[in-house]
Amino acid sequence: MTECKTAIKKIALLTGGGDCPGLNAVIRGVVKTAIRKYNWRVHGVPDGFEGLVTGSSLVEMTEFGIRGILPRGGTILGTTNRGNPFEYVTAEGGKEVIRDMSDKVVENLEILQIDALVVIGGDGTLAIADKFTEKGVCIVGVPKTIDNDLQATDYTFGFNTAITTATEALDKLHTTAQSHHRVIVVELMGRYAGWIALESGLAGGADVILIPEIEYDIEKVCSKIIRRSRTGSKFSIVVVAEGSRPIGGKMVFKETGIRGRSPRLGGVGNIVGEQIGERTGMDVRVTVLGHLQRGGSPTAFDRILATRFGVAAVDCLASGKCAHMVCLKTPKIRISPIKEAVASLKNVDPEGQLVKTAESIGISLGR
Ligand code: F6P
């Protein structure tokens, strides 16, 4: 369904999937707009869709209750990567059992008299939201993820903060790499997309940037480092997106096959570091930036984008539209059907302007 059935009096909002900076700014935008502009009541759902399976711990949100959350990282509502109601994992008689609890969620929404839901999440959470719209739940989505890999929007909030954090880390690593004449390999997040690595690598002056969209040749990476060393730059910074892989090779995972969880990438930085050490004979160190990229206070860009998304999500519901996601089509905030938004990921174009810009100034993409 794409139209709300009833006039809205009460909405609920939830944050799902991995957290990222700016979630609280969206929550603030939603709560303030719903109360001030439309006189609706707003309930916060704890821990994503999980909170709607139990339906017991929703809290009424007030402007007073959300004071001071704009600059705060994380989410005051809590979140989880598990808890998909369509494949809900429970322990019964000491055994793991998978149940479809989606009808229970719909029933809880009815009992709680929630007319519409604002779902703030990445591709996984929004795909779940899409399935609930097919069950008649009125939902508007807000795109969140540090990975910036959602097709329908120019930017997701959280991404700008993540690349700012990564750029600051690269600046710091530069000074120590230079002092010690070392190669420093920095593994960054981003899942199957290279946006974080490419953009922070560009901003942080990396010498090599490896991304999932371009399979790398380790020999090319090493020749770049050796060339630099021979011409007087006896240090190099190599940025490696966690989803990078060598030509004809595989991505490196820390954990796969756990029910209800996405596979966890990680470890390619150490492999690349070892190979560079063996081939160049240089002193190599590896830094995995990890969840630092997801934490902390959102940048001004993310606070503004998150606020615009929060306001637009409520306006979207007020206009009677469901099953849509707010998105940035610079310079405007627009809406696009959730189904289309989650249909495919947004990847870096290996022949695009950003990659060409990097290559024009001598950054190696490992090809
Ligand atoms: O999608 C956001 C993200 O931070 C990815 O970049 C990363 O691969 C993943 O989540 C890490 O997930 P977790 O917090 O479950 O380790």
XYZ file of C-alpha atoms and ligand atoms in Angstrom:
383
model
C 0.000 0.000 0.000
C 1.239 3.498 -0.778
C -1.489 5.630 0.810
C -2.259 5.897 4.541
C -5.640 4.320 5.387
C -6.516 6.586 8.283
C -5.862 10.128 9.405
C -2.710 9.933 11.500
C -2.875 10.608 15.216
C -0.016 8.532 16.527
C 3.250 7.379 14.928
C 6.147 5.265 16.126
C 9.768 5.446 15.098
C 12.608 2.955 15.235
C 16.294 2.730 14.367
C 17.510 -0.595 12.936
C 20.776 -2.203 11.827
C 24.223 -0.821 12.649
C 24.227 2.582 14.325
C 25.774 5.691 12.810
C 26.219 9.338 13.701
C 23.107 11.414 13.011
C 20.439 8.925 14.150
C 19.526 11.142 17.094
C 19.318 14.174 14.828
C 16.708 12.331 12.693
C 14.797 11.297 15.822
C 14.771 14.942 16.965
C 13.554 16.122 13.533
C 10.746 13.552 13.514
C 9.574 14.192 17.089
C 9.607 17.985 16.821
C 7.840 18.087 13.448
C 5.211 15.488 14.367
C 4.330 17.276 17.606
C 4.693 20.929 16.557
C 3.439 20.861 12.989
C 0.855 18.078 13.077
C -0.048 17.631 16.740
C 0.611 13.851 16.518
C 1.794 11.648 19.356
C 5.128 9.884 18.847
C 6.304 6.615 20.371
C 9.888 5.369 20.319
C 10.471 1.660 19.668
C 13.471 0.168 21.500
C 16.040 -1.882 19.535
C 14.611 -1.769 16.030
C 11.954 -4.212 14.833
C 12.816 -6.413 17.806
C 10.894 -3.910 19.985
C 7.766 -4.421 17.895
C 7.850 -8.203 18.270
C 7.383 -7.819 22.032
C 5.531 -4.505 21.703
C 5.911 -3.912 25.416
C 8.570 -1.251 25.891
C 7.540 1.576 23.603
C 7.911 4.998 25.198
C 6.083 8.198 24.398
C 8.526 10.786 23.100
C 8.258 14.457 23.998
C 10.231 17.537 23.028
C 11.415 17.713 26.625
C 12.664 14.130 26.482
C 14.839 14.695 23.422
C 16.622 17.826 24.625
C 20.349 17.800 23.889
C 20.413 14.801 21.538
C 21.361 16.639 18.311
C 25.151 16.331 18.741
C 25.034 12.890 20.330
C 26.323 9.837 18.431
C 24.560 6.450 18.508
C 20.799 6.190 18.970
C 18.830 6.903 22.118
C 16.363 4.194 20.997
C 18.946 1.415 20.738
C 19.349 -0.829 17.703
C 20.259 -4.340 16.668
C 21.574 -6.172 13.612
C 19.371 -9.127 14.515
C 15.643 -9.243 15.176
C 14.208 -9.570 11.667
C 10.540 -10.407 12.521
C 10.181 -12.432 9.288
C 13.008 -14.758 10.376
C 12.960 -14.321 14.108
C 15.504 -16.438 15.972
C 14.352 -17.776 19.349
C 15.657 -20.424 21.714
C 13.079 -23.123 22.381
C 13.912 -26.202 24.457
C 17.633 -25.433 24.146
C 17.367 -25.278 20.347
C 17.518 -22.357 17.933
C 14.183 -21.981 16.163
C 13.315 -19.567 13.348
C 9.782 -18.168 13.373
C 7.869 -15.667 11.264
C 6.728 -13.095 13.854
C 5.633 -10.455 11.343
C 1.916 -10.920 12.079
C 2.668 -10.370 15.759
C 4.271 -7.023 14.845
C 1.198 -5.978 12.814
C -1.044 -7.029 15.720
C 1.071 -5.061 18.233
C 0.877 -1.954 16.048
C -2.909 -2.291 15.999
C -3.125 -2.816 19.771
C -0.911 0.218 20.347
C -3.004 2.218 17.841
C 0.070 3.231 15.856
C -1.110 4.670 12.543
C 2.299 4.860 10.842
C 5.942 3.976 11.346
C 9.127 5.917 10.630
C 11.902 3.389 10.000
C 15.466 4.706 10.103
C 17.832 2.110 8.659
C 20.125 0.816 5.946
C 19.367 -1.644 3.140
C 18.612 -4.583 5.490
C 16.213 -2.674 7.748
C 14.507 -0.967 4.807
C 14.026 -4.332 3.070
C 12.180 -5.522 6.193
C 10.168 -2.268 6.151
C 9.239 -2.943 2.537
C 7.830 -6.367 3.483
C 5.707 -4.758 6.193
C 4.267 -2.256 3.706
C 3.040 -5.297 1.760
C 1.221 -6.359 4.932
C -0.557 -2.998 4.998
C 1.632 -1.133 7.496
C 2.046 2.547 6.641
C 5.814 3.198 6.665
C 8.189 5.913 5.597
C 11.913 5.085 5.487
C 14.963 7.221 6.291
C 18.265 6.064 4.738
C 21.069 5.568 7.224
C 24.512 4.027 6.843
C 28.125 5.084 6.999
C 28.642 2.985 3.827
C 26.666 5.426 1.599
C 25.638 2.467 -0.547
C 21.921 3.172 -1.041
C 21.047 3.766 -4.671
C 18.156 6.222 -4.249
C 20.025 8.927 -2.353
C 23.078 11.023 -3.166
C 24.158 10.678 0.457
C 23.052 8.754 3.510
C 23.603 10.539 6.823
C 26.523 9.139 8.848
C 28.791 8.845 5.824
C 30.206 12.365 6.120
C 31.094 11.808 9.779
C 32.708 8.450 8.962
C 34.926 9.926 6.236
C 35.803 12.863 8.492
C 36.937 10.434 11.196
C 38.853 8.338 8.662
C 40.502 11.433 7.167
C 41.635 12.607 10.611
C 43.090 9.133 11.211
C 44.953 9.259 7.885
C 46.394 12.676 8.774
C 47.700 11.258 12.055
C 49.059 8.100 10.460
C 50.881 10.200 7.844
C 53.068 11.890 10.437
C 54.194 8.647 12.080
C 54.626 6.837 8.725
C 56.864 9.660 7.534
C 58.973 9.772 10.730
C 59.636 6.008 10.638
C 59.885 5.588 6.838
C 57.094 3.045 7.040
C 54.219 1.836 4.947
C 50.988 2.114 6.903
C 48.025 0.109 5.677
C 44.647 1.350 6.929
C 41.635 -0.951 6.682
C 38.355 0.963 6.492
C 34.697 -0.115 6.606
C 32.150 0.216 3.809
C 31.009 -3.373 3.305
C 30.679 -4.084 -0.461
C 31.156 -0.452 -1.525
C 34.337 1.611 -1.631
C 32.911 5.048 -0.844
C 34.501 5.447 2.594
C 37.927 4.309 1.373
C 37.844 6.346 -1.824
C 36.572 9.609 -0.357
C 38.643 9.563 2.836
C 41.646 8.326 0.853
C 41.289 11.339 -1.427
C 40.785 13.737 1.466
C 43.612 12.193 3.494
C 46.201 12.083 0.699
C 46.536 8.291 0.459
C 49.084 6.893 -2.021
C 47.127 3.721 -2.727
C 43.370 3.159 -2.391
C 41.916 -0.323 -2.793
C 38.147 -0.665 -3.171
C 35.772 -3.619 -3.756
C 34.779 -2.297 -7.180
C 38.328 -2.668 -8.584
C 40.133 -5.973 -8.046
C 43.705 -5.164 -7.081
C 47.029 -6.436 -8.368
C 49.446 -6.548 -5.418
C 52.417 -6.165 -7.777
C 51.017 -2.830 -8.990
C 50.488 -1.731 -5.391
C 54.104 -2.603 -4.524
C 55.567 -0.913 -7.598
C 53.800 2.305 -6.609
C 55.320 2.096 -3.111
C 58.814 1.274 -4.438
C 58.617 4.114 -6.983
C 57.767 6.546 -4.207
C 60.599 5.256 -2.072
C 63.142 5.602 -4.916
C 62.081 9.164 -5.568
C 62.549 10.214 -1.961
C 59.189 9.492 -0.313
C 60.233 6.637 1.917
C 56.775 6.180 3.395
C 53.360 5.367 1.954
C 49.766 5.299 3.107
C 47.678 2.447 1.703
C 43.914 2.638 2.284
C 42.133 -0.699 1.950
C 38.341 -0.980 1.966
C 37.294 -4.052 3.972
C 35.578 -5.510 0.883
C 38.656 -5.278 -1.378
C 39.898 -8.397 -3.130
C 42.780 -9.318 -5.441
C 42.243 -10.070 -9.126
C 40.355 -13.372 -9.300
C 40.380 -13.620 -5.488
C 37.779 -13.535 -2.730
C 36.691 -11.036 -0.099
C 37.975 -11.716 3.408
C 35.374 -12.457 6.084
C 35.691 -12.704 9.867
C 32.389 -14.445 10.336
C 29.846 -15.976 7.981
C 26.846 -18.265 8.161
C 25.326 -16.956 11.399
C 21.559 -16.996 11.006
C 19.907 -13.599 11.027
C 23.237 -11.767 10.686
C 25.035 -10.345 7.664
C 28.490 -11.841 7.058
C 31.225 -9.784 8.789
C 34.035 -8.554 6.574
C 37.526 -7.945 7.942
C 41.153 -8.987 7.670
C 42.150 -7.905 4.161
C 44.317 -5.078 5.575
C 46.603 -7.557 7.334
C 46.915 -9.690 4.210
C 47.803 -6.673 2.045
C 50.239 -5.452 4.727
C 52.055 -8.782 4.880
C 52.322 -9.007 1.105
C 53.720 -5.469 0.844
C 56.289 -6.261 3.557
C 57.435 -9.452 1.810
C 57.653 -7.871 -1.644
C 59.168 -4.464 -0.813
C 61.242 -5.316 2.264
C 59.881 -2.166 3.902
C 58.680 -1.828 7.462
C 54.867 -2.141 7.396
C 52.230 -1.489 10.045
C 48.495 -2.129 9.785
C 45.707 -0.099 11.413
C 42.113 -1.309 11.397
C 39.974 1.742 12.141
C 36.871 -0.349 12.868
C 33.927 1.024 14.789
C 35.574 4.398 15.409
C 34.049 5.169 12.010
C 30.573 4.613 13.397
C 30.911 6.511 16.657
C 31.043 10.083 17.870
C 29.269 13.310 17.225
C 27.858 13.871 13.714
C 29.458 16.526 11.512
C 27.477 19.678 10.678
C 26.696 18.158 7.238
C 25.216 15.012 8.804
C 23.257 16.967 11.431
C 21.659 19.092 8.719
C 20.954 16.147 6.381
C 19.546 14.062 9.250
C 17.301 16.939 10.366
C 16.050 17.489 6.804
C 15.338 13.738 6.480
C 13.449 13.647 9.802
C 11.255 16.605 8.874
C 10.664 15.274 5.338
C 9.691 11.822 6.644
C 6.907 13.310 8.766
C 5.784 15.618 5.935
C 5.655 12.566 3.657
C 3.285 10.765 6.044
C 1.202 13.906 6.497
C 0.741 14.114 2.738
C -0.814 10.636 2.909
C 2.111 8.776 1.313
C 3.480 5.469 2.612
C 6.044 2.937 1.391
C 8.443 5.701 0.414
C 11.913 6.625 1.583
C 13.186 10.180 1.886
C 16.346 10.825 -0.088
C 18.716 13.572 -1.116
C 18.666 14.517 -4.778
C 20.943 17.500 -4.422
C 19.921 20.158 -3.555
C 16.422 18.872 -2.707
C 15.028 16.250 -0.374
C 12.687 14.026 -2.339
C 10.915 10.701 -1.830
C 11.337 7.441 -3.687
C 9.540 4.066 -3.297
C 11.290 1.920 -0.651
C 11.142 -1.064 -3.015
C 13.203 0.743 -5.636
C 15.565 2.143 -3.041
C 16.539 -1.300 -1.749
C 16.538 -3.091 -5.107
C 20.243 -2.551 -5.754
C 23.299 -1.170 -4.011
C 25.109 1.980 -5.068
C 28.714 1.192 -5.913
C 31.684 3.290 -6.966
C 31.960 3.485 -10.752
C 35.461 2.162 -11.569
C 35.537 4.472 -14.603
C 33.783 7.377 -12.851
C 35.046 10.883 -12.180
C 36.060 10.254 -8.570
C 38.287 7.307 -9.470
C 39.732 9.180 -12.458
C 40.450 12.179 -10.232
C 42.407 9.948 -7.854
C 44.351 8.357 -10.700
C 45.074 11.732 -12.323
C 46.958 12.851 -9.228
C 48.957 9.619 -9.056
C 46.978 7.618 -6.499
C 47.163 3.900 -7.328
C 43.905 1.978 -7.333
C 45.912 -1.219 -7.635
C 45.266 -1.712 -11.338
O 27.085 -1.178 7.415
C 27.829 -0.477 8.349
C 29.019 -1.275 8.818
O 29.740 -0.482 9.728
C 29.911 -1.793 7.699
O 30.748 -0.806 7.162
C 30.636 -2.913 8.430
O 31.054 -3.916 7.528
C 29.569 -3.469 9.345
O 28.590 -2.452 9.498
C 30.077 -3.884 10.691
O 29.015 -4.456 11.385
P 29.080 -4.871 12.925
O 28.823 -3.624 13.714
O 28.000 -5.870 13.053
O 30.444 -5.416 13.191
